[in-house]
C-alpha positions in Angstrom: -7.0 29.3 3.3 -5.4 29.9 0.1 -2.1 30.9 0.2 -0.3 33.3 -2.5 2.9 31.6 -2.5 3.8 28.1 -2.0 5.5 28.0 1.8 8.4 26.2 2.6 9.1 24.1 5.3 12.1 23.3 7.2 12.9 20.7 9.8 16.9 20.7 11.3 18.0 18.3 8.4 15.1 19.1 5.7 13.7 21.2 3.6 10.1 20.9 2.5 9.7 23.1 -0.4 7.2 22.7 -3.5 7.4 19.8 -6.3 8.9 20.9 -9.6 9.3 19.5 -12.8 12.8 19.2 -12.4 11.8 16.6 -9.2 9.9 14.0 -11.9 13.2 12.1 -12.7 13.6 11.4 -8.8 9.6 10.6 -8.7 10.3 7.9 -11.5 12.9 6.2 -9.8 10.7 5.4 -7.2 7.1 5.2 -8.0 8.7 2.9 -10.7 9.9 0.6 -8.0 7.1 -1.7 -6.4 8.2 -2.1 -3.1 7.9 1.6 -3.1 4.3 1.7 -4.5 3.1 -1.2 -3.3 0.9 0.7 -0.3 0.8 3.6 -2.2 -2.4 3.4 -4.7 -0.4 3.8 -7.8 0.2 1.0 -9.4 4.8 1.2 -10.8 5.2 3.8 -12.8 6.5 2.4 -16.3 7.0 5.7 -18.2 8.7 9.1 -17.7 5.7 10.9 -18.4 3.9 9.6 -15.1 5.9 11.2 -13.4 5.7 14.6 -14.9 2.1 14.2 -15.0 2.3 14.1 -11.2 4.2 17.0 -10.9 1.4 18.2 -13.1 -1.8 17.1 -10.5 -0.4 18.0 -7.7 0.8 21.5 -8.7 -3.3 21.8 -10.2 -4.4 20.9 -6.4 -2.4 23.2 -4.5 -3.4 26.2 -7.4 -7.2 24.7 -6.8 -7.2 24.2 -2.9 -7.5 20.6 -3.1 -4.0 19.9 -1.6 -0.3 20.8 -0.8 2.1 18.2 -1.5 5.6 19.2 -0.3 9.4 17.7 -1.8 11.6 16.6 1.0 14.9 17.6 0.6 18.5 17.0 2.7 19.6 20.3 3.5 23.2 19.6 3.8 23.0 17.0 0.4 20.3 18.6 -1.6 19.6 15.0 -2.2 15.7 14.7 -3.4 14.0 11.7 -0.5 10.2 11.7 -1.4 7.1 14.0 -0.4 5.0 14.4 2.1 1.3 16.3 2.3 -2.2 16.7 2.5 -4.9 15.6 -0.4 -8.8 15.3 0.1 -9.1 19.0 1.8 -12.2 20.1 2.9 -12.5 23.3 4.3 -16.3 23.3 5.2 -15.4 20.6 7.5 -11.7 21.2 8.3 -10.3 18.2 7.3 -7.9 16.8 5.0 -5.7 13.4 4.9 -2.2 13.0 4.9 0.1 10.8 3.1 3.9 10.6 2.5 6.4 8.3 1.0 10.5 7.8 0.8 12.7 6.9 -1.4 13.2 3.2 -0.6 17.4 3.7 0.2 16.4 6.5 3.0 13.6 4.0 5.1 14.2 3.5 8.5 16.3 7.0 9.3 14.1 8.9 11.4 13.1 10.9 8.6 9.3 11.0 8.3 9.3 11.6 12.4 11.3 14.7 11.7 9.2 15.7 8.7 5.4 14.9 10.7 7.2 16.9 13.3 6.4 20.1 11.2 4.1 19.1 8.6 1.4 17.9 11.1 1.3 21.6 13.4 0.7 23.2 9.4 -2.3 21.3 9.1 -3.5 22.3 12.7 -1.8 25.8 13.0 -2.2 27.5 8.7 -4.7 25.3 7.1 -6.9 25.4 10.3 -7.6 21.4 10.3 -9.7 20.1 12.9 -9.1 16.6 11.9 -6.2 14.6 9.9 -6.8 11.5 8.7 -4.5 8.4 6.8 -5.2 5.6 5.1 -2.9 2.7 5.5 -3.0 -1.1 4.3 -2.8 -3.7 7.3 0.6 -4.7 6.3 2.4 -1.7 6.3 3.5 -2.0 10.0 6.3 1.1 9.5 3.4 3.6 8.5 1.4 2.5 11.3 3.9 3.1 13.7 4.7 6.4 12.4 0.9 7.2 12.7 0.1 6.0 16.5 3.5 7.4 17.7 1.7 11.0 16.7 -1.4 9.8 18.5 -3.4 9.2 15.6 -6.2 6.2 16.9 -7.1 3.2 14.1 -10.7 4.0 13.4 -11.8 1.4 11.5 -11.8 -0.6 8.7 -12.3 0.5 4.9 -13.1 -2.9 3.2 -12.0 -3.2 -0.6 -10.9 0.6 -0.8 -7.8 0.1 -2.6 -7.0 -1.2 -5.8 -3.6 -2.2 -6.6 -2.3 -4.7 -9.5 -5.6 -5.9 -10.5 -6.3 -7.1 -6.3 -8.9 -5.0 -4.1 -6.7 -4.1 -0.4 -8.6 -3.3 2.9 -7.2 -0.1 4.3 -6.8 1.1 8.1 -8.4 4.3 8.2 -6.8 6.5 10.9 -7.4 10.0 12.6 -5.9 12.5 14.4 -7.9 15.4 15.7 -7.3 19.0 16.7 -8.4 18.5 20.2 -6.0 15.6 21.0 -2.8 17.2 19.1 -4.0 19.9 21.7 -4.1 17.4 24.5 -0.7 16.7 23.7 0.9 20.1 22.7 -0.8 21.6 25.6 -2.2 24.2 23.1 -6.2 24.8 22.7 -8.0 26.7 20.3 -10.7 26.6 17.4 
């Protein structure tokens, strides 16, 4: 599916709209932080331009049908909070992974359970997923909370996947498919 306009997402306290340039100073505050970055797979951002280059790769994805990355933003604040979306997209086989982050003064708020609430039924419902996967390091207990508490099962192990500050990281690799969101929604289609 490629879509002619970027669509915009809302949740009752966000708004999930597309990245601009304007979002790269947010970005650098904190991709430039390493507790932020540390399960990321980037290493800290150390320069401004990062940042923009970002912007840059992610708006080339969605324009190429590689990904959709979406800003989250407080509706009532307009306070910028991090991103959310999908990356790795494969049509032929109707798949894609997810991935998200927050701004490290937000954690803990309930957001990113609001935010999967409606980003996960637009990989099922518009880009016609059948399956939704994440990567996640072992120690990133939050994340893989998040994941399970949407039913997404641990599949296995990815051994030295990850790269991070010169150390290789083992990663979690999970998966949620279409007939098990179903299952759960009590919807069924293909």
């Amino acid at each position: 599916m490629i879509f002619f306009s970027f669509p915009v997402l809302e949740t009752e306290r966000f708004r999930l709209r597309e990245l601009t340039k304007e979002d790269a100073p947010h970005l650098y505050g904190y991709f430039s932080d390493e507790e932020v970055v540390q399960y990321y797979g980037l290493e800290p951002f150390t320069r401004k331009e990062q940042a923009e280059q970002f912007v840059t790769q992610i708006k080339s994805g969605f324009r190429n049908g590689m990904m959709i990355r979406w800003a989250i933003i407080n509706k009532e604040t307009g306070e910028f909070l991090g991103t959310v979306g999908y990356h790795n997209w494969n049509r032929q086989h109707r798949r894609a992974e997810i991935g998200y982050e927050l701004k490290k003064e937000v954690w803990r708020k309930g957001i990113m359970t609001e935010v999967l609430k409606t980003a996960i039924p637009f990989g099922f419902d518009r880009l016609l997923l059948n399956r939704i996967g994440a990567t996640v390091r072992a120690e990133n207990i939050s994340s893989r909370q998040l994941l399970r508490k949407f039913r997404f099962s641990e599949e296995g192990i990815l051994q030295e996947y990850q790269c991070y500050l010169g150390e290789f990281y083992d990663l979690l690799m999970y998966g949620l498919t279409r007939s098990t969101y179903e299952e759960k929604t009590g919807q069924k289609q293909c």
